[in-house]
Coordinates of C-alpha atoms in Angstrom, one line a residue:
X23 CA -76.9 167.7 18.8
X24 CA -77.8 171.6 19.3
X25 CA -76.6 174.0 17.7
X26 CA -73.3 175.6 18.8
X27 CA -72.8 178.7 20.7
X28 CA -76.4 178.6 22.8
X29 CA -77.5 180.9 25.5
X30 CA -78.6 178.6 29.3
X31 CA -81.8 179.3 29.8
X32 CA -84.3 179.3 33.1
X33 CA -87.6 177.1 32.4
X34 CA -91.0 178.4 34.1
X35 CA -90.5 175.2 36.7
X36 CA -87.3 177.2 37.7
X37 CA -85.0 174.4 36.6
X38 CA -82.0 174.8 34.0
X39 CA -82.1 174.2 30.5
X40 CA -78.0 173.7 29.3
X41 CA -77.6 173.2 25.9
X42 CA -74.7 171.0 24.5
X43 CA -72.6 174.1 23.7
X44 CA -73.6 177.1 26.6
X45 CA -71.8 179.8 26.0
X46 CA -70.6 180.6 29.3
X47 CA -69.0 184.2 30.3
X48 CA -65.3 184.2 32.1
X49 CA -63.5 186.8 33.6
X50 CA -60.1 186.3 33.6
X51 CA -59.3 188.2 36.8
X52 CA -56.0 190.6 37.9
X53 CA -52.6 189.6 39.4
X54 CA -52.6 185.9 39.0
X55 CA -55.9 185.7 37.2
X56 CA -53.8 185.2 33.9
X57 CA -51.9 182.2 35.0
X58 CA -55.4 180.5 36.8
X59 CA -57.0 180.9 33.5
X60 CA -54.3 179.7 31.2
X61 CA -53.8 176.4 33.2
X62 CA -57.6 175.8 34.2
X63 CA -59.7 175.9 31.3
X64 CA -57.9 173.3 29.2
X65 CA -58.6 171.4 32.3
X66 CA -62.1 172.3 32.1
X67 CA -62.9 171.3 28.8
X68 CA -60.9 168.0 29.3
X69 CA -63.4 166.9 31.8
X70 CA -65.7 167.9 29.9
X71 CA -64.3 165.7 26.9
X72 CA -63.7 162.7 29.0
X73 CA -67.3 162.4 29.7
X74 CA -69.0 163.8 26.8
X75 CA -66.7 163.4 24.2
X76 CA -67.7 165.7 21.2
X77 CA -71.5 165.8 22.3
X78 CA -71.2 169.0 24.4
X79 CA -68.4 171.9 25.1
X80 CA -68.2 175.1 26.8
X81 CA -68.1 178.0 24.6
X82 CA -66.2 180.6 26.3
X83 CA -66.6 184.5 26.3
X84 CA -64.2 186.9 28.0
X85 CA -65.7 189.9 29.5
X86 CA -63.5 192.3 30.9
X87 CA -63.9 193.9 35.1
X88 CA -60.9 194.9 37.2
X89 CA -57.5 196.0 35.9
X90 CA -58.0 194.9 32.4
X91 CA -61.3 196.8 32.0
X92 CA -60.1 200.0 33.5
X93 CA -57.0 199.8 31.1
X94 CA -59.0 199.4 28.3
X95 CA -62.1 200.7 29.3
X96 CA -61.9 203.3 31.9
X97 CA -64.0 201.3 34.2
X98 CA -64.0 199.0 36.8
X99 CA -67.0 197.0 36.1
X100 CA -68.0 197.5 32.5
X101 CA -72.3 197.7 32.2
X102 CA -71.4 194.9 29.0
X103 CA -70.4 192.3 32.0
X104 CA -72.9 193.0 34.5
X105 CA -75.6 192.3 31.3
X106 CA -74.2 189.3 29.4
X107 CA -73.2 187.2 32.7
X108 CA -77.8 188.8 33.4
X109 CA -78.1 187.1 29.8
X110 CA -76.5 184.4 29.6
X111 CA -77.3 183.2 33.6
X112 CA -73.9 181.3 34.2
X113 CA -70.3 182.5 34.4
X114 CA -66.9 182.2 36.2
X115 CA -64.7 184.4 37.2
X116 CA -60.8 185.0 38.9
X117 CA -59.8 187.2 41.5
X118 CA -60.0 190.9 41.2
X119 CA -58.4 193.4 42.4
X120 CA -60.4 196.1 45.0
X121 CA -59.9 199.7 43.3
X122 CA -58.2 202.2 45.4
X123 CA -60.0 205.3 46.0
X124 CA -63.4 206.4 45.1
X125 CA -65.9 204.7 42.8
X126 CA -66.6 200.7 43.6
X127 CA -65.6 199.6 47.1
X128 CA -65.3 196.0 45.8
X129 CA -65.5 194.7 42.4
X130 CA -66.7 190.8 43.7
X131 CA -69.2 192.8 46.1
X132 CA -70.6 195.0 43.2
X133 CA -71.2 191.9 40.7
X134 CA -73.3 190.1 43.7
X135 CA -75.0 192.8 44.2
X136 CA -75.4 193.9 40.8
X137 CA -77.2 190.1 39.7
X138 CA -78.7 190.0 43.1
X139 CA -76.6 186.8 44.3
X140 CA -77.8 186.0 47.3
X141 CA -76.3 183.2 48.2
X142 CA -72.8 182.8 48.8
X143 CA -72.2 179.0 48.7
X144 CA -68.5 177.7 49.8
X145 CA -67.9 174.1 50.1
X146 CA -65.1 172.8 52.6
X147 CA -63.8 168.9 52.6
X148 CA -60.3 167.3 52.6
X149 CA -58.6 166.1 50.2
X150 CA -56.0 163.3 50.8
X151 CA -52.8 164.3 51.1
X152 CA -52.9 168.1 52.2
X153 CA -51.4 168.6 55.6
X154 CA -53.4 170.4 57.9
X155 CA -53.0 172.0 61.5
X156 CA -56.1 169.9 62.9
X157 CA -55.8 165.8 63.2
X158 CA -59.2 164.7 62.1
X159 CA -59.2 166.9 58.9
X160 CA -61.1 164.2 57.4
X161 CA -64.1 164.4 59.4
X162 CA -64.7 168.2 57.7
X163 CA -67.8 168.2 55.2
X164 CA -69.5 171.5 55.2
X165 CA -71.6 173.8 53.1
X166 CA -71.7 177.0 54.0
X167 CA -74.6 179.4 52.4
X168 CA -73.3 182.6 52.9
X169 CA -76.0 186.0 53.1
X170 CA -74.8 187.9 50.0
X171 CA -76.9 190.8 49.8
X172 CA -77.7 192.1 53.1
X173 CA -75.5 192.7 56.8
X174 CA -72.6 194.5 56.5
X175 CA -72.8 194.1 52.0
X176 CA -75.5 196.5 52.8
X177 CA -74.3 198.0 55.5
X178 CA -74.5 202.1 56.3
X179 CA -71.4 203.8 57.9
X180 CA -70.5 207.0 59.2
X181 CA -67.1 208.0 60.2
X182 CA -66.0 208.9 63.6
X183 CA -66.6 213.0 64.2
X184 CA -68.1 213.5 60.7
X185 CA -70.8 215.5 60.3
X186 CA -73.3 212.5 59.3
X187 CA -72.0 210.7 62.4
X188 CA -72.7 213.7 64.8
X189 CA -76.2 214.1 63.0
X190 CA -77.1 210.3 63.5
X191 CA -76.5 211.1 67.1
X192 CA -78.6 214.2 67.9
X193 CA -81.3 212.1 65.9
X194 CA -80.6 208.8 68.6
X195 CA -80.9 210.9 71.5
X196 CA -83.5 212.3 70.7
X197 CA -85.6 209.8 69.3
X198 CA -83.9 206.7 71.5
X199 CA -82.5 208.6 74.5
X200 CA -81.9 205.4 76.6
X201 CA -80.1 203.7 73.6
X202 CA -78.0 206.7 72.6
X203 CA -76.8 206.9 76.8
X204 CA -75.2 203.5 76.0
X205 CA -72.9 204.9 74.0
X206 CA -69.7 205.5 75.4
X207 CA -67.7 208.0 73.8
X208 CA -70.6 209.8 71.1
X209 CA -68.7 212.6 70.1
X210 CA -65.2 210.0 68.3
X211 CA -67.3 207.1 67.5
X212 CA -68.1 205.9 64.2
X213 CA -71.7 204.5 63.6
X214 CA -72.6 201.4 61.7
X215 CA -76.1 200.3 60.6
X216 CA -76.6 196.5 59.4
X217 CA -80.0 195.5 57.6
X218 CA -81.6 192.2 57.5
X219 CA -84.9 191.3 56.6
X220 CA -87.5 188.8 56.7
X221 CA -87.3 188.0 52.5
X222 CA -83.3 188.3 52.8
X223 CA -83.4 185.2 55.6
X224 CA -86.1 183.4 53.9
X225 CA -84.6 182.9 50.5
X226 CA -81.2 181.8 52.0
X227 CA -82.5 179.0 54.7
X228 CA -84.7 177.9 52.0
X229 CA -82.1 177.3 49.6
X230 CA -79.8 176.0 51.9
X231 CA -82.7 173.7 53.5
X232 CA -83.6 172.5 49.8
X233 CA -80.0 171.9 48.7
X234 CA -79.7 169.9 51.7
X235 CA -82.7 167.9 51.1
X236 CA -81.3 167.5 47.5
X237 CA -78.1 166.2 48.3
X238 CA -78.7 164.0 51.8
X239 CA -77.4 165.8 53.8
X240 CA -78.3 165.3 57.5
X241 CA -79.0 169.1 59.4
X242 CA -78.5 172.9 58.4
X243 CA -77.4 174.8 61.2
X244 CA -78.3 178.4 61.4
X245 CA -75.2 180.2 62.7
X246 CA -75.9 183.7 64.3
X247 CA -75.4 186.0 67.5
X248 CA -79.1 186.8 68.5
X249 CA -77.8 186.5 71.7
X250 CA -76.7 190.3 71.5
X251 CA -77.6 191.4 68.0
X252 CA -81.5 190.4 68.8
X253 CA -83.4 192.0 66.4
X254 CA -81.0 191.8 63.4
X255 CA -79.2 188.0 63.7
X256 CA -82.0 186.8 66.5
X257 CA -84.3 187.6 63.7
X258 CA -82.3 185.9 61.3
X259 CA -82.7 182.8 64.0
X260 CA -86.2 182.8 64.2
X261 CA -87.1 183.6 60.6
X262 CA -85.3 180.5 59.5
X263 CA -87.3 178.2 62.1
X264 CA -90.6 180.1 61.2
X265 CA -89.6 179.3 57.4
X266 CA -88.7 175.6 58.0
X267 CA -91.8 175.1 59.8
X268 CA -94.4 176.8 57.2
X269 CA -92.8 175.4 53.7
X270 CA -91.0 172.1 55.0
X271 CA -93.8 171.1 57.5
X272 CA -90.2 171.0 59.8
X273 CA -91.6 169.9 63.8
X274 CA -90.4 170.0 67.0
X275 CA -87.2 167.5 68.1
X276 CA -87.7 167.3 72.0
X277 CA -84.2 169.1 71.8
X278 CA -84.4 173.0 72.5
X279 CA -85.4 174.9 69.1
X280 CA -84.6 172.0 67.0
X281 CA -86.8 171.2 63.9
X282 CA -86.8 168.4 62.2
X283 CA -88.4 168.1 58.5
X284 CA -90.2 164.7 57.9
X285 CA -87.7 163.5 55.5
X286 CA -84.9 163.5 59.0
X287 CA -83.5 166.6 58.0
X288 CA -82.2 168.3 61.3
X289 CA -83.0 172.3 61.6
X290 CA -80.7 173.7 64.2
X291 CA -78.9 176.9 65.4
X292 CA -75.5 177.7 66.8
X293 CA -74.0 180.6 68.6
X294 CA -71.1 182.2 65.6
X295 CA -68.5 182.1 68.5
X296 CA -69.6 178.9 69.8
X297 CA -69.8 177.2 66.2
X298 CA -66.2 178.3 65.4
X299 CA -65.4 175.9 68.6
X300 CA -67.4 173.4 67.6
X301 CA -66.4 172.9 63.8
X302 CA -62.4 172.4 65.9
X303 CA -64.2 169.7 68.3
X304 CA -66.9 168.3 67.0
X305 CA -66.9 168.9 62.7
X306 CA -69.4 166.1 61.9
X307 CA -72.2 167.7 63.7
X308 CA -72.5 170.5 61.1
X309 CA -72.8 169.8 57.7
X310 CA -75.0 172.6 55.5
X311 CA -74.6 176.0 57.7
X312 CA -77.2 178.9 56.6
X313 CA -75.5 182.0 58.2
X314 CA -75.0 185.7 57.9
X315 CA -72.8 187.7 55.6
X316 CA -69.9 188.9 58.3
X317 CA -70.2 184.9 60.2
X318 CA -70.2 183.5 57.2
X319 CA -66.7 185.4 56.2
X320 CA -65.4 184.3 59.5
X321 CA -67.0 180.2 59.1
X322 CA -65.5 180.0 55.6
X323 CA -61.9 181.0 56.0
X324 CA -61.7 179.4 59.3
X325 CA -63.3 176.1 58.0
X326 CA -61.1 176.5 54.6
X327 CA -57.7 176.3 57.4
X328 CA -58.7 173.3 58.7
X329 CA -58.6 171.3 55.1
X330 CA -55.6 173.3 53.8
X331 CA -56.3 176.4 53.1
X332 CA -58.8 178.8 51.0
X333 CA -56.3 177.8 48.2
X334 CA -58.2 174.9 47.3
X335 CA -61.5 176.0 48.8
X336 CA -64.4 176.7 46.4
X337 CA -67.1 179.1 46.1
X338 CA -70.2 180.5 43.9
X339 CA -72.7 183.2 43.9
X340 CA -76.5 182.2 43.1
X341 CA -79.5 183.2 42.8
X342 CA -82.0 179.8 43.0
X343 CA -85.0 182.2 41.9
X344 CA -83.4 183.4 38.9
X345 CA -81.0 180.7 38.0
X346 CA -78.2 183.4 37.6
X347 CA -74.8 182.6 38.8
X348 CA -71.1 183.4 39.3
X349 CA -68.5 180.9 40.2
X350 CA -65.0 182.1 41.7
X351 CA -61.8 181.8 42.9
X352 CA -62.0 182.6 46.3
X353 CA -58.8 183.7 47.4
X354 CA -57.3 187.2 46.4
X355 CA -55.1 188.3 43.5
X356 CA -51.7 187.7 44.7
X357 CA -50.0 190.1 42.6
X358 CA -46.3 189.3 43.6
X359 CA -47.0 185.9 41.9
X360 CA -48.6 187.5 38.8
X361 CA -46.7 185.5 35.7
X362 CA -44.4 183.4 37.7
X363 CA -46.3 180.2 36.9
X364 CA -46.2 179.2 40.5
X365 CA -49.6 180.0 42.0
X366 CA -52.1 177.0 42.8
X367 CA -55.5 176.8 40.8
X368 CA -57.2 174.7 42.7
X369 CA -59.8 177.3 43.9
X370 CA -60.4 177.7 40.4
X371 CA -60.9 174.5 39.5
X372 CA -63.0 173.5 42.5
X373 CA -65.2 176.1 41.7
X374 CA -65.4 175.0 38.1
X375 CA -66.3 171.6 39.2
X376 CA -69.0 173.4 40.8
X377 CA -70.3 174.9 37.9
X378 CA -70.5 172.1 35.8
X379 CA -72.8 170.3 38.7
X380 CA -74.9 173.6 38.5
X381 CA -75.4 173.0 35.0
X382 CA -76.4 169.2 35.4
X383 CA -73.6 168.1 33.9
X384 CA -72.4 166.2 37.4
X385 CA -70.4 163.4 35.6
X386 CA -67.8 166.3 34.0
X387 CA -67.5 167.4 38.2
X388 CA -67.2 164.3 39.1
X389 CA -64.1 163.3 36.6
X390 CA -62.7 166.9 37.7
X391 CA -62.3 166.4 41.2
X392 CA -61.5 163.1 40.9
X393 CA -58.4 164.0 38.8
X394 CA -57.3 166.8 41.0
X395 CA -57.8 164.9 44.5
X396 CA -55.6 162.1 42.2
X397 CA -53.2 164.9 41.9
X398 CA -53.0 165.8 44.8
X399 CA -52.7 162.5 46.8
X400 CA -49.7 161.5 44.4
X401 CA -47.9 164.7 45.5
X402 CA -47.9 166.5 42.4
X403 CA -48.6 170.4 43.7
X404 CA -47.9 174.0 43.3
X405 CA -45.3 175.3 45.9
X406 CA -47.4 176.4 48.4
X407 CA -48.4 172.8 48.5
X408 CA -45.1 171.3 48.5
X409 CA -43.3 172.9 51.4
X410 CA -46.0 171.0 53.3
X411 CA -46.1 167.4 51.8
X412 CA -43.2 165.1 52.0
X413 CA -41.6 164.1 48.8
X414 CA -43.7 166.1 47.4
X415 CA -43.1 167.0 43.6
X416 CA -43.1 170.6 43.1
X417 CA -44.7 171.9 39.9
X418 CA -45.8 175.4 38.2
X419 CA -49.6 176.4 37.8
X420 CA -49.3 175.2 33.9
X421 CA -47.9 172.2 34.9
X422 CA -50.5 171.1 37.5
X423 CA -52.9 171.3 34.9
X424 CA -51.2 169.5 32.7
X425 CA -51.0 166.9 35.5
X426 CA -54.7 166.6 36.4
X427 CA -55.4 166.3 32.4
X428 CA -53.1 162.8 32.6
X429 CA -55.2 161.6 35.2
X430 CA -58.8 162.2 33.7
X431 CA -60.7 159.1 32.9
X432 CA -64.6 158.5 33.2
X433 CA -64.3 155.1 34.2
X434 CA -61.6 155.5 36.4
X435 CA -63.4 155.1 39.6
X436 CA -59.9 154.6 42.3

């Protein structure tokens, strides 16, 4: 057995190495970050438990970002958190809030950017028993690797009849006279600048194509607009074919574009506004989706509606290079149901379960969702569950928990 209270650790082949007691950084998060935690991570470590008994355990550390660090601190985003979650490569986190006014625009944005997350990885499937506005609900299985870094995270405005706007300008029509006459109105408009690169693309489709590979999945879909942004999302388009063909020795289908990689993975692309049809009509021909910041905001939450809501959606930061990552809730911080025990922590937990498969410990994820979808199925929910299921049995945030606990078992395989 290790030692207690060890560090995770990236090994020169760029794989993981997870003691049996990580000590693993949380942030507890503002408005109903409180009652998530309080109700989730006794449910964490019984998975854990169930599978591992006393041979490994999580050793948590609270660091302190959002309300709770400017309280105490002064500051949003304390330099402590941004370095410990660098040190110790893996950490979760709840909702924060977005400070008012000067200093960070977003909390969640400035930690991704901060560890140099670059992918943004949200999971969507069904779980039995949710009540959904589509009929085929079932038939939902996607992965969607998110750009965290670059588009619009990285974007560069200037507000309408500011000086920096009116200065862009004179610089456009004189430099780019024909592109500046395109604009309409010059003089009230406010002027956005989006970057994405070559490296930013790569290092997404790659570890979208590997994790696809790694997990059988059947295609990754690059989602995009090139068909109007051309040298910003066309690129992105072309730089993920160019990539699948150099480092996955990825060859031409017969169908359009399409790649495919010699162990039958599919490499494909999909108009944004198009693909938000298709995952409504046809769901089972996407499965991994490699996509842009600003799509992939739109792909998530619109995927998340068709299984139930971003409620009990998942999601995670990473960096593959690195090994660093941060799993989340990925719904906001409700604060009218701040300490009213009534708010669902299935996000939470999802994302939890993804964090323990990070970590190779797969078995602990397993016994986690397992429970929950158990939970879930037998009708035993939070409210915002309950008003939808019939007969459902309504229970507080503590009490859910408490419920997915009773049904943990590592041989329970129903």
């Amino acid at each position: 057995m290790n030692n207690k209270d060890e560090k995770i650790t990236m090994l020169p082949q760029g794989k993981l190495r997870v003691p049996n007691f990580p000590e693993i950084p949380h942030i507890i998060g503002d408005g109903c970050g409180p009652d998530i935690w309080e109700a989730s991570f006794p449910v964490i470590d019984a998975a854990v438990e169930s599978v591992y008994g006393a041979e490994r355990k999580i050793v948590w550390r609270e660091l302190l970002a959002g309300q709770k660090a400017y309280d105490t601190l002064g500051t949003w985003l304390p330099e402590e958190t941004i370095t410990t979650i660098r040190e110790c490569l893996v950490g979760i986190k709840g909702p924060l809030t977005t400070p008012v006014g000067g200093g960070i625009r977003s909390l969640n944005v400035a930690l991704r950017q901060g560890l140099d997350l670059y992918c943004c990885v949200r999971p969507v499937r069904y779980f039995d028993g949710i009540v959904s506005p589509v009929k085929h609900p079932e038939k939902v299985d996607m992965v969607i690797f998110r750009e965290n870094t670059e588009d619009i995270y990285a974007g560069i405005e200037f507000s309408a009849e500011s000086k920096e706007a009116q200065s862009f300008y004179t610089w456009l029509q004189e430099e780019y006279p024909d592109r500046a006459a395109k604009i309409r109105f010059p003089y009230t408009s406010g002027f956005g600048i989006k970057p994405v690169s070559r490296e930013g693309t790569e290092r997404l489709v790659r570890a979208a194509i590997l994790y696809a590979q790694r997990t059988n999945r059947p295609s990754v879909t690059l989602v995009h607009k090139g068909n109007i942004m051309k040298f910003t999302e066309g690129a992105f388009r072309d730089w993920g074919y160019e990539l699948a063909k150099r480092e996955f020795n990825a060859q031409p289908t017969g169908n359009g574009s399409w790649l495919r990689l010699p162990c039958g993975l599919i490499i494909k692309d999909c108009i944004c506004d198009a693909f938000l049809q298709e995952v409504l009509l046809h769901p089972t021909d996407h499965s991994v989706i490699a996509t842009l910041n600003l799509n992939g905001d739109y792909c998530s939450d619109a995927l998340a509606a068709q299984v139930g809501g971003i409620g009990i959606s998942p999601g995670a930061n990473i960096n593959y290079a690195t090994g660093h990552a941060v799993f989340e809730a990925t719904h906001g911080t409700a604060p009218a149901l701040a300490g009213k025990d009534v708010v669902n922590p299935s996000s939470f937990l999802l994302s939890a379960a993804m964090m323990l498969r990070y970590i190779g410990w797969e078995q602990a994820a397993d016994a986690l969702e397992k429970a929950l979808a158990k939970t879930i199925g037998l009708g035993q929910v939070t409210a915002d569950l309950a008003g939808q299921l019939p007969a459902a049995t309504t229970l507080g945030t503590r009490a859910f928990g408490r419920a997915i606990i009773s049904h943990l078992s590592a041989r329970d395989d129903s």
